[in-house]
mmCIF file of C-alpha atoms in Angstrom:
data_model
loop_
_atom_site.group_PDB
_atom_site.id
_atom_site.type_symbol
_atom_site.label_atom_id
_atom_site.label_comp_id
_atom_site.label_asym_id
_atom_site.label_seq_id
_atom_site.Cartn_x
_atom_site.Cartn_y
_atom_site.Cartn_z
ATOM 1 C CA UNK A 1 7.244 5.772 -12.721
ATOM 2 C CA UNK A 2 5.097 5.449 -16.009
ATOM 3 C CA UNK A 3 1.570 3.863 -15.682
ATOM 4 C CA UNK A 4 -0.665 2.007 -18.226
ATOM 5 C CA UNK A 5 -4.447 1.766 -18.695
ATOM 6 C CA UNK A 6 -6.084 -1.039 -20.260
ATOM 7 C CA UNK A 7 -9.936 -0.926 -21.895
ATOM 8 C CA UNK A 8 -11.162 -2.927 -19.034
ATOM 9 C CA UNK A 9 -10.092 -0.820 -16.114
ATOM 10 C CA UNK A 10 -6.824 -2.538 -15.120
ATOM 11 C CA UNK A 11 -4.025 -0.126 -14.325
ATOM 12 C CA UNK A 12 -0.336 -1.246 -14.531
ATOM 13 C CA UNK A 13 2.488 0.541 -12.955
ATOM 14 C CA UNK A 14 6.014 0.744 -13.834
ATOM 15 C CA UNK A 15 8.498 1.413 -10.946
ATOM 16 C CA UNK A 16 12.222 2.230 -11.545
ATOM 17 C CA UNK A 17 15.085 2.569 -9.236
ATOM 18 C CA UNK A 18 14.674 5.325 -6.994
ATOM 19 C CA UNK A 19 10.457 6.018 -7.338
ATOM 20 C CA UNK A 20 8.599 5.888 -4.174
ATOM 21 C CA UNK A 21 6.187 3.179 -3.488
ATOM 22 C CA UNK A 22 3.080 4.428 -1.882
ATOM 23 C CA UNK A 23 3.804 7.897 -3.559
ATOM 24 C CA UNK A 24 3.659 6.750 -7.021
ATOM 25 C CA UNK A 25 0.577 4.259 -6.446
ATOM 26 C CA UNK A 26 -1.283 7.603 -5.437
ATOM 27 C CA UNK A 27 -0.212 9.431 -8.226
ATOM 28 C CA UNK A 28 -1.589 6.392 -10.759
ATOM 29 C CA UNK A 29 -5.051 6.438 -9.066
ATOM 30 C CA UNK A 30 -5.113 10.548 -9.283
ATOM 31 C CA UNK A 31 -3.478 10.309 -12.942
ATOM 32 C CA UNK A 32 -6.108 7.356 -13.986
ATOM 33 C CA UNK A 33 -8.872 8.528 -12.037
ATOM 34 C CA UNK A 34 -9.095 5.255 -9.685
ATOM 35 C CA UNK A 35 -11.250 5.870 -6.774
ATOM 36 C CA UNK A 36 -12.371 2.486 -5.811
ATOM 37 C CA UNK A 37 -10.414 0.111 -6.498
ATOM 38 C CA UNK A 38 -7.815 -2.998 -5.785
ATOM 39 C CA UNK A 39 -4.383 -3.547 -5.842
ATOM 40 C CA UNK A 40 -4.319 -6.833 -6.670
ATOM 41 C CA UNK A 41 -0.730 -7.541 -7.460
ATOM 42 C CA UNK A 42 2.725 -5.878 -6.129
ATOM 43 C CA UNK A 43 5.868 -7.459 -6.522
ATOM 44 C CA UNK A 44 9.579 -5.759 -7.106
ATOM 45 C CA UNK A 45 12.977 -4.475 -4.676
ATOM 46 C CA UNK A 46 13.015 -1.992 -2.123
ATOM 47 C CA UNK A 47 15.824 -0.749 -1.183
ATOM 48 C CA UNK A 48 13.684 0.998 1.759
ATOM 49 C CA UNK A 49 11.106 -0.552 3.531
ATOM 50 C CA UNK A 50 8.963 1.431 5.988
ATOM 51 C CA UNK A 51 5.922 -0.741 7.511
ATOM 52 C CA UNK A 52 4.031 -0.892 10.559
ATOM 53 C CA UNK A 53 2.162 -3.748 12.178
ATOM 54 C CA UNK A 54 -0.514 -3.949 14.982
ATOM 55 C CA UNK A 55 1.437 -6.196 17.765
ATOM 56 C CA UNK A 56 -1.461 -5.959 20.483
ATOM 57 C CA UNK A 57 -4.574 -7.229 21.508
ATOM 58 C CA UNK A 58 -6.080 -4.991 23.557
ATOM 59 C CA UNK A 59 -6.281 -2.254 20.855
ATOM 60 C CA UNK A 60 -5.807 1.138 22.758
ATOM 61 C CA UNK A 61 -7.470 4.158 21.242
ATOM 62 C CA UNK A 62 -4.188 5.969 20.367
ATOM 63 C CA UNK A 63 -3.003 4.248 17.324
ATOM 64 C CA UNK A 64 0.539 5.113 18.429
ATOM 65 C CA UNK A 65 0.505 2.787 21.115
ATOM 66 C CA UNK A 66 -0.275 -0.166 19.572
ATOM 67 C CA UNK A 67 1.519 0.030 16.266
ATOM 68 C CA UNK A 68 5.348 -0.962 16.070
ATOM 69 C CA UNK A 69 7.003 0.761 13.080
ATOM 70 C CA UNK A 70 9.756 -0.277 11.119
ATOM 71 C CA UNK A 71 12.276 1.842 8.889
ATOM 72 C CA UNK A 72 14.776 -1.198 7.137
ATOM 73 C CA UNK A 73 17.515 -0.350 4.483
ATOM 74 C CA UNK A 74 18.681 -2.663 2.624
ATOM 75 C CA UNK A 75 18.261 -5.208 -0.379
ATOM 76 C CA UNK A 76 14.216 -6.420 0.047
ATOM 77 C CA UNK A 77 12.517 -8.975 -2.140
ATOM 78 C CA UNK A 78 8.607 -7.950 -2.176
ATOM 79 C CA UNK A 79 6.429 -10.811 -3.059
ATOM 80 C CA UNK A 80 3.612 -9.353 -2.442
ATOM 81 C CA UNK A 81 1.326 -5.851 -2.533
ATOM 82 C CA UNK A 82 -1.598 -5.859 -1.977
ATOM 83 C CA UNK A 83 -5.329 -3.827 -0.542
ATOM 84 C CA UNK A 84 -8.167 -1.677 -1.226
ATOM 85 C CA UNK A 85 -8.292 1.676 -2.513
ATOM 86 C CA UNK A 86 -11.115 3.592 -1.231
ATOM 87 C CA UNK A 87 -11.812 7.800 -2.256
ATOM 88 C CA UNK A 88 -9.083 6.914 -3.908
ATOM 89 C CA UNK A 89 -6.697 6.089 -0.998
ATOM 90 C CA UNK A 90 -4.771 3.335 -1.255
ATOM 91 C CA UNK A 91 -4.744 0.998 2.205
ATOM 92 C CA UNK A 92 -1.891 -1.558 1.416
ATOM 93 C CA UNK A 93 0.255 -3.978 3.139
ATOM 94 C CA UNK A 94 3.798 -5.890 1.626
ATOM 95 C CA UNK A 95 5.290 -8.771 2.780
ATOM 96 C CA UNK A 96 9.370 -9.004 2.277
ATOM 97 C CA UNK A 97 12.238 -10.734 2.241
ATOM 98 C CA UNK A 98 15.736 -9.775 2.998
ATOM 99 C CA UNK A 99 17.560 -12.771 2.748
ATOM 100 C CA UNK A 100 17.159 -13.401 6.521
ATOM 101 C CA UNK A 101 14.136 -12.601 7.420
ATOM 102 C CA UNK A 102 10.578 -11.704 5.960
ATOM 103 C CA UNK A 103 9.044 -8.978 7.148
ATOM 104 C CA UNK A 104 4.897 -7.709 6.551
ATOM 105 C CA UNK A 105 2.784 -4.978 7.667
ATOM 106 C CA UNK A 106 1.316 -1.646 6.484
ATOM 107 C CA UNK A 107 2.940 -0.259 3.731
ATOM 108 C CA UNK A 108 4.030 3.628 4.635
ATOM 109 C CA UNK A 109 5.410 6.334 2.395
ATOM 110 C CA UNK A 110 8.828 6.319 1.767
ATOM 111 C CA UNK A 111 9.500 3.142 0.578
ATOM 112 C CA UNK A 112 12.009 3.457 -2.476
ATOM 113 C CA UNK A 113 12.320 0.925 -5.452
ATOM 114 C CA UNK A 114 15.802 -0.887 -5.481
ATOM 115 C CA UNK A 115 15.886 -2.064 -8.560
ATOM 116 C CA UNK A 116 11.777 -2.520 -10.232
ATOM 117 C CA UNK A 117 8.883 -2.987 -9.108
ATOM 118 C CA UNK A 118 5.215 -3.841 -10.766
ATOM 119 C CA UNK A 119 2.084 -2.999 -9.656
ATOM 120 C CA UNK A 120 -1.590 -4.028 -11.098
ATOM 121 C CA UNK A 121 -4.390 -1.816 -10.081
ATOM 122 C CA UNK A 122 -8.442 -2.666 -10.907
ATOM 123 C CA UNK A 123 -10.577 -0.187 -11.097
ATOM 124 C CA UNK A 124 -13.882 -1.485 -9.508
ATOM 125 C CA UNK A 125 -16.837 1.025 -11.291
ATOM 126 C CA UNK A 126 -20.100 1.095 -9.628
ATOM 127 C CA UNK A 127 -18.801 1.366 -6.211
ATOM 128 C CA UNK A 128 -17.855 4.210 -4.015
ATOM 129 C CA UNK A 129 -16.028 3.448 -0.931
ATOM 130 C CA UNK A 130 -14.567 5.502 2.194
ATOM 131 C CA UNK A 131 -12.881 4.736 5.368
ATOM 132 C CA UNK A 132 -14.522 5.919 8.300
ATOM 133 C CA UNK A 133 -13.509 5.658 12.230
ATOM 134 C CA UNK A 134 -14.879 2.992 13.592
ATOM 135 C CA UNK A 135 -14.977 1.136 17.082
ATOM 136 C CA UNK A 136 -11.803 1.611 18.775
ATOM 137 C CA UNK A 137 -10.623 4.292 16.366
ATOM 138 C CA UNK A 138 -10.028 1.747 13.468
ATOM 139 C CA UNK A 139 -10.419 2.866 10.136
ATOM 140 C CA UNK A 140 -13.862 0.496 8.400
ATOM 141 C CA UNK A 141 -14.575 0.406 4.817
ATOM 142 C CA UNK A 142 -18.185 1.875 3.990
ATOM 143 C CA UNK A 143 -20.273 3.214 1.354
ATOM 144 C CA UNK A 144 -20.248 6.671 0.370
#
């Protein structure tokens, strides 16, 4: 992973085969001091894609009971990263393709670059964000 910083607050990151997604988006915002911010462009080829995706409802307070996980090997096409980095915590979701199927949810650690993969991150100055519980134990955005 190698990361670039231009004048204006844009942060680009470089992902070769083997870095970890999520891990290495972290690492940019703690390496280029990003605590509010956007990822506003993701694209590249996992060659492990760990999501999960809200498939109810009724919302039940546990989080564990109403999020379906997925763990997929295999040759993914990502067209598409994207979310909001608050306290400098990245909240991101992918959508894939596998050649049969596309796939989107949550993007979770572990996900390992295939063959690249390209991220753009915007620092937004004169905002600071957190996530904080809110009704039904769902992480809201709000000032800090």
């Amino acid at each position: 992973m190698e990361s670039f910083e231009s004048d204006d607050g844009h942060v680009i990151v470089r992902l070769d085969r083997g870095d970890m997604v999520l891990e290495s988006i972290e690492r940019a915002c703690e390496d280029h001091d990003v605590d509010t911010g956007a990822v506003v462009t993701g694209i590249g080829t996992f060659s492990t894609l760990n999501i999960h995706y809200v498939d109810r409802t009724d919302l039940p307070e546990d989080q564990s009971d109403r999020n379906v996980d997925l763990e997929l090997e295999g040759a993914w096409e990502v067209t598409d990263v994207n979310g909001v980095i608050a306290d400098g915590d990245p909240h991101l979701h992918v959508t894939a393709f596998d050649g049969d199927r596309t796939v989107g949810g949550h993007l979770e650690e572990g996900c390992e670059i295939n063959v690249l993969g390209e991220i753009t991150i915007r620092k937004i100055d004169g905002l600071s964000l957190e996530r904080r519980p809110g009704d039904r134990n769902v992480s809201q955005l709000a000032r800090r």
